[in-house]
Coordinates of C-alpha atoms and ligand atoms in Angstrom, one line a residue:
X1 CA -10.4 32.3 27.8
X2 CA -7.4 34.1 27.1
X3 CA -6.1 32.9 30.6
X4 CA -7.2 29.8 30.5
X5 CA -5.0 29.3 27.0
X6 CA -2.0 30.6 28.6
X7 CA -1.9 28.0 32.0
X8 CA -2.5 25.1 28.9
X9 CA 0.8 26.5 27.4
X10 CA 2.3 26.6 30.8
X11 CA 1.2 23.2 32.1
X12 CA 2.7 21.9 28.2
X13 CA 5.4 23.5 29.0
X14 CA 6.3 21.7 32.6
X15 CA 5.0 18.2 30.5
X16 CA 7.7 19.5 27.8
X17 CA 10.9 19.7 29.8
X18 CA 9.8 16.6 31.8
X19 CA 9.4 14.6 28.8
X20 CA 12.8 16.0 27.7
X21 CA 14.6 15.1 30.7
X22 CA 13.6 11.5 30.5
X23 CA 14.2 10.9 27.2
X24 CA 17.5 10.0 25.2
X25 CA 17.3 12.0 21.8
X26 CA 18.5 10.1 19.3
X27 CA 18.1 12.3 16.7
X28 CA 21.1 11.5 14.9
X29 CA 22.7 14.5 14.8
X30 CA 25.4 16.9 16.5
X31 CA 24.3 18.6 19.2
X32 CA 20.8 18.9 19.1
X33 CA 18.8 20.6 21.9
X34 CA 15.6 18.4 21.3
X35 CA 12.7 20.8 22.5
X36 CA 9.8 17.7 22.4
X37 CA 9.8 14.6 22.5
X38 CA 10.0 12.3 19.0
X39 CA 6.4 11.2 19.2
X40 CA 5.6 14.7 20.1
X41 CA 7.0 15.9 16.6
X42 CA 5.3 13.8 14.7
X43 CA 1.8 14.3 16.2
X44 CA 2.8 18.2 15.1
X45 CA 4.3 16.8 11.9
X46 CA 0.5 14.9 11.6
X47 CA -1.5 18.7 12.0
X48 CA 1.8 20.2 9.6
X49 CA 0.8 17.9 6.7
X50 CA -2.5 18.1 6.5
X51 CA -1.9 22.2 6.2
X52 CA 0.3 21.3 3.0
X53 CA -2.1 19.4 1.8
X54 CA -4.5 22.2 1.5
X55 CA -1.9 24.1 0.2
X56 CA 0.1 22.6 -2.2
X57 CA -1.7 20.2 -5.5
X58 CA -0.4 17.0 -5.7
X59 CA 1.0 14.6 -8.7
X60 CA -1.8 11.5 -8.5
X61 CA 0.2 9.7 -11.0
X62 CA 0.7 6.0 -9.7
X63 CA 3.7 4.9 -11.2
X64 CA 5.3 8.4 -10.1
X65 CA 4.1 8.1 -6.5
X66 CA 4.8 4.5 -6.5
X67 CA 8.6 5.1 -7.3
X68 CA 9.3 8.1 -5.0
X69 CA 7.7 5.7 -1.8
X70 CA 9.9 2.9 -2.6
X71 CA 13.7 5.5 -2.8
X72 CA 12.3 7.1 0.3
X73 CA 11.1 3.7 1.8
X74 CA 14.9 2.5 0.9
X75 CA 16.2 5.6 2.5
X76 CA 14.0 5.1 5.5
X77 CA 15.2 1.7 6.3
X78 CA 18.6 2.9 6.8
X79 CA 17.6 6.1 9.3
X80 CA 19.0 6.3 12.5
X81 CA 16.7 4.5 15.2
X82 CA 14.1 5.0 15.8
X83 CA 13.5 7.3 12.8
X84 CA 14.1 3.5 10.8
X85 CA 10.6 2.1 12.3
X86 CA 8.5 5.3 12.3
X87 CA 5.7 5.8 9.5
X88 CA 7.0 8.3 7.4
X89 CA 5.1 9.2 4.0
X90 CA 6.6 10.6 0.7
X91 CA 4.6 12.8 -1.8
X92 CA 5.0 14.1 -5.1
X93 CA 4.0 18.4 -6.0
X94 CA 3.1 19.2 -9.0
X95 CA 5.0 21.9 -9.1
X96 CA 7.9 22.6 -12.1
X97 CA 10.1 24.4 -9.9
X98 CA 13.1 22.5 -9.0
X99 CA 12.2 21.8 -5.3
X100 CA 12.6 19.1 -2.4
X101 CA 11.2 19.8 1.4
X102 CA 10.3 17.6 4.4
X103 CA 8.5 18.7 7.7
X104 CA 8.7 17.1 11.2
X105 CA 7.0 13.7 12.0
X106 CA 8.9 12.3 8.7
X107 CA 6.7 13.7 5.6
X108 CA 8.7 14.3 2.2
X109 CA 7.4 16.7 -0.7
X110 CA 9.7 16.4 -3.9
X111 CA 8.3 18.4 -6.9
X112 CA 8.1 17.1 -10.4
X113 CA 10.2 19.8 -11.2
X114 CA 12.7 18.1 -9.4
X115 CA 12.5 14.9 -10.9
X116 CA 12.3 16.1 -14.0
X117 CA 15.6 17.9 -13.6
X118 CA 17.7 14.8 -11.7
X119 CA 19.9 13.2 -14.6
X120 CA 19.5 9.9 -12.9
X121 CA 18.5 8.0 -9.4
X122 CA 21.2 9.0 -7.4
X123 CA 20.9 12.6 -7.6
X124 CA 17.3 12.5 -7.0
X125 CA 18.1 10.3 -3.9
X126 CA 21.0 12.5 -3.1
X127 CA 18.5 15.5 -2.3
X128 CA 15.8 13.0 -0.2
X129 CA 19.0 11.8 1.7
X130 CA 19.4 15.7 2.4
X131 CA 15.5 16.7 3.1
X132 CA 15.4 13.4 5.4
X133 CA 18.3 14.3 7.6
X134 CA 16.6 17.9 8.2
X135 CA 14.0 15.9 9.7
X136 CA 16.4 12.8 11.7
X137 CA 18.5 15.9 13.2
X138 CA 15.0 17.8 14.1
X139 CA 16.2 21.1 12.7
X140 CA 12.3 22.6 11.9
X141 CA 11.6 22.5 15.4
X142 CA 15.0 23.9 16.4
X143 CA 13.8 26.4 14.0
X144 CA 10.6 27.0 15.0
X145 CA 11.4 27.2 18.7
X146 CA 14.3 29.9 17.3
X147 CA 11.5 31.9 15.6
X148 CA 8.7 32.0 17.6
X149 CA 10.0 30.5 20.9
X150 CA 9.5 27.4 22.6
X151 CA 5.8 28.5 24.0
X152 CA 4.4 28.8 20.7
X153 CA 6.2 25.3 19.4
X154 CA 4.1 24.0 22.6
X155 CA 1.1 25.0 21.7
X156 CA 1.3 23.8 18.1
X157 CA 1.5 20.0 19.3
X158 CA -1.5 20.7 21.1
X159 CA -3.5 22.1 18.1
X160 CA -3.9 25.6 19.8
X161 CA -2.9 27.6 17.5
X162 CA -4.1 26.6 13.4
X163 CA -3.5 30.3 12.4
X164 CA 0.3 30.0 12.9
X165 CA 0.2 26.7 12.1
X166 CA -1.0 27.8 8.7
X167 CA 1.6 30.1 8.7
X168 CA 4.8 28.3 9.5
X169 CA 3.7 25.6 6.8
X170 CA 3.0 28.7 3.8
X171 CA 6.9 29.4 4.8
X172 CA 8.1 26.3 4.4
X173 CA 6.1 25.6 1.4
X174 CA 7.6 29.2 -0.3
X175 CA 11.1 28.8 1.4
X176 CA 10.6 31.1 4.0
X177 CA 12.4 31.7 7.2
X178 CA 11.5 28.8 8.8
X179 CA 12.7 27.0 5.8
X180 CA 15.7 28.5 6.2
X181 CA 18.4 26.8 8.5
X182 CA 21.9 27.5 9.6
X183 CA 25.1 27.0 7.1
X184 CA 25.7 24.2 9.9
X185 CA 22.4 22.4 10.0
X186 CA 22.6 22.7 6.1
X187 CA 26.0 21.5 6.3
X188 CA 24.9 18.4 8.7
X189 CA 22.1 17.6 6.5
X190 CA 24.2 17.1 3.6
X191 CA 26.8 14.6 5.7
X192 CA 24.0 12.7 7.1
X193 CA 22.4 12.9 3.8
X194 CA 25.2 11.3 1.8
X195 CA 25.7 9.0 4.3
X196 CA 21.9 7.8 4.3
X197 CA 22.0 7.7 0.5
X198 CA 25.3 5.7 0.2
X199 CA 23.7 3.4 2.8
X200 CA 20.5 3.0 1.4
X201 CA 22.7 1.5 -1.9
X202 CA 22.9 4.7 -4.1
X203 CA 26.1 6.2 -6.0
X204 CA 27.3 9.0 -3.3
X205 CA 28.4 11.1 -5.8
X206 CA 24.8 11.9 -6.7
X207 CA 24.6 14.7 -4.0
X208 CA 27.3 16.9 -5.9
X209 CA 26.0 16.2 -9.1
X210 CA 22.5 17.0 -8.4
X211 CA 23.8 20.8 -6.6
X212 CA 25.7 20.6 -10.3
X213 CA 22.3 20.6 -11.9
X214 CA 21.0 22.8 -9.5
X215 CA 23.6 25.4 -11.0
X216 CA 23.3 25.0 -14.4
X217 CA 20.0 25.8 -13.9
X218 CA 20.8 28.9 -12.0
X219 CA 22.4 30.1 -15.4
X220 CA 19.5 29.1 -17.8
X221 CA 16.3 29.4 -15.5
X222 CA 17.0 31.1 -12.8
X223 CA 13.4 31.2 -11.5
X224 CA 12.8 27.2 -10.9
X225 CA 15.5 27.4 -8.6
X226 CA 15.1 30.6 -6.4
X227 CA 13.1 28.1 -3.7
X228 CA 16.1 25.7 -3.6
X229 CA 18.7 28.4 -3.4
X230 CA 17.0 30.6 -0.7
X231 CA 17.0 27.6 1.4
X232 CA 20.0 26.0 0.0
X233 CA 22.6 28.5 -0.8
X234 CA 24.7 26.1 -2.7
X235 CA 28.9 27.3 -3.2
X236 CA 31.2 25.8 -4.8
X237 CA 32.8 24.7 -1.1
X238 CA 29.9 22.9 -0.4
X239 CA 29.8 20.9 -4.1
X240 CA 33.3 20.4 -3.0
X241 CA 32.8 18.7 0.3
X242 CA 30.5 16.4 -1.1
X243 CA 32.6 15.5 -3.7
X244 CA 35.4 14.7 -0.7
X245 CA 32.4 13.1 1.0
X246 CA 31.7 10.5 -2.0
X247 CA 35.4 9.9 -2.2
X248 CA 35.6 8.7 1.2
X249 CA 33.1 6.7 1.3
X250 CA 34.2 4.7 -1.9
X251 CA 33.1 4.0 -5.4
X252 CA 29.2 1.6 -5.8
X253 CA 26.0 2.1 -5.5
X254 CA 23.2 2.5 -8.0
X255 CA 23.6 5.6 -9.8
X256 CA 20.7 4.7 -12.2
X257 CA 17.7 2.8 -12.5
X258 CA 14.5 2.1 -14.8
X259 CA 12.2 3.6 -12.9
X260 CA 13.4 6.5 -11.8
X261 CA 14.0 7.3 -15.5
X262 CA 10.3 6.3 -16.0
X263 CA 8.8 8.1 -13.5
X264 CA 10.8 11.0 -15.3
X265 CA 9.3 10.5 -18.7
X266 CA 5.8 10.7 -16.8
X267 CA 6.3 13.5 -15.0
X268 CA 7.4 15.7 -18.0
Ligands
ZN301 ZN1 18.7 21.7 3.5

């Protein structure tokens, strides 16, 4: 049995690198050593979300829902191909920490916490724009070939392994290692992200204002923003570029709208 398991990794393996080699990328990102294929990732990203399903509770409100799938819908459209076309799915936590993540295969968790905390549309899409480019530039499987090594990222698009499946999805639900990426993919997920947001017709300079918020918070609650700040350690350099970021790409955009400020009253 134990054999057997081990020529399936192997044989993934070859089918891996061959799938690779004949495919362009197009992540949309710098750089990126792309360990499987995009359809690949979100097969995994199918088997990661129904893990966080069983793991995290959901918000079932309507309106709520209703309103996060049509910023992240907006935000979808303007992905980089082929990232635009794929089904992607957005999900509210009910959970009061202050606290945004997205898994491979394009699925988007934003707490209620979160929302609740966003001043306004634009900061709330400033932070999707950020979780979404995680997933265009395909850092969680950068990461979890980094961690565990590409075998193991193998074998978890081919379902043979649920245990560490379950565990790689409890880290990135508590901001755990694999949660955690690089001060450069962080640093690329905001630039795509302000770009995406900007493009997708929201007020760039919702991204710094939202890590403003973030902040603030740091001072009075320190707790409902541990999650963010272990995986997001936010500096004053890094308010600062996305400041200069807003700047450059010019004043407009909505910074505000009706139901994002509904969905806030709901969700309080
Ligand atoms: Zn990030």
């Amino acid at each position: 049995m134990k054999k057997r398991s081990t020529a399936l990794v192997a044989v993934a393996l070859v089918t891996l690198f061959s799938v690779q080699c004949g495919s362009s990328g197009g992540g949309g990102g710098v750089k990126d050593f792309n360990l499987i294929s995009i359809d690949e990732e979100w097969q995994l990203g199918q088997q990661l979300s129904q893990e966080v399903a069983s793991q995290v509770r959901f918000n079932t409100d309507p309106a709520v829902n209703a309103y996060i799938q049509q910023i992240g819908n907006r935000l979808r459209e303007r992905t980089p191909a082929p990232f635009n076309t794929l089904p992607w799915t957005f999900q509210v936590v009910q959970d009061d920490n202050i606290n945004a993540f997205a898994i491979p295969g394009g699925h988007v968790y934003v707490n209620t916490g979160l929302i609740k905390a966003a001043e306004n549309a634009s900061e709330l899409a400033g932070v999707m724009g950020h979780e979404m480019s995680h997933v265009t530039a395909r850092h969680t499987t950068e990461q979890i070939s980094r961690e565990y090594g590409l075998s193991i990222l193998a074998g978890l698009v081919l379902g043979q392994n649920p245990g560490q499946l379950q565990q790689i999805v409890a880290q990135i639900v508590a901001g755990g290692a694999i949660a955690r990426f690089s001060r450069e993919a962080e640093a690329e997920a905001d630039e795509l992200g302000i770009r995406l947001m900007h493009d997708a017709g929201y007020d760039p300079r919702g991204m710094a204002a939202m890590f403003r918020v973030l902040l603030a918070h740091q001072q009075s609650e320190p707790s409902r923003v541990e999650q963010f700040f272990a995986t997001h350690p936010t500096t004053e350099s890094r308010i600062r570029d996305a400041e200069a970021r807003a700047q450059q790409l010019g004043p407009g955009g909505v910074t505000d709208e009706p139901a994002f400020q509904d969905a806030r009253r709901r969700v309080q």
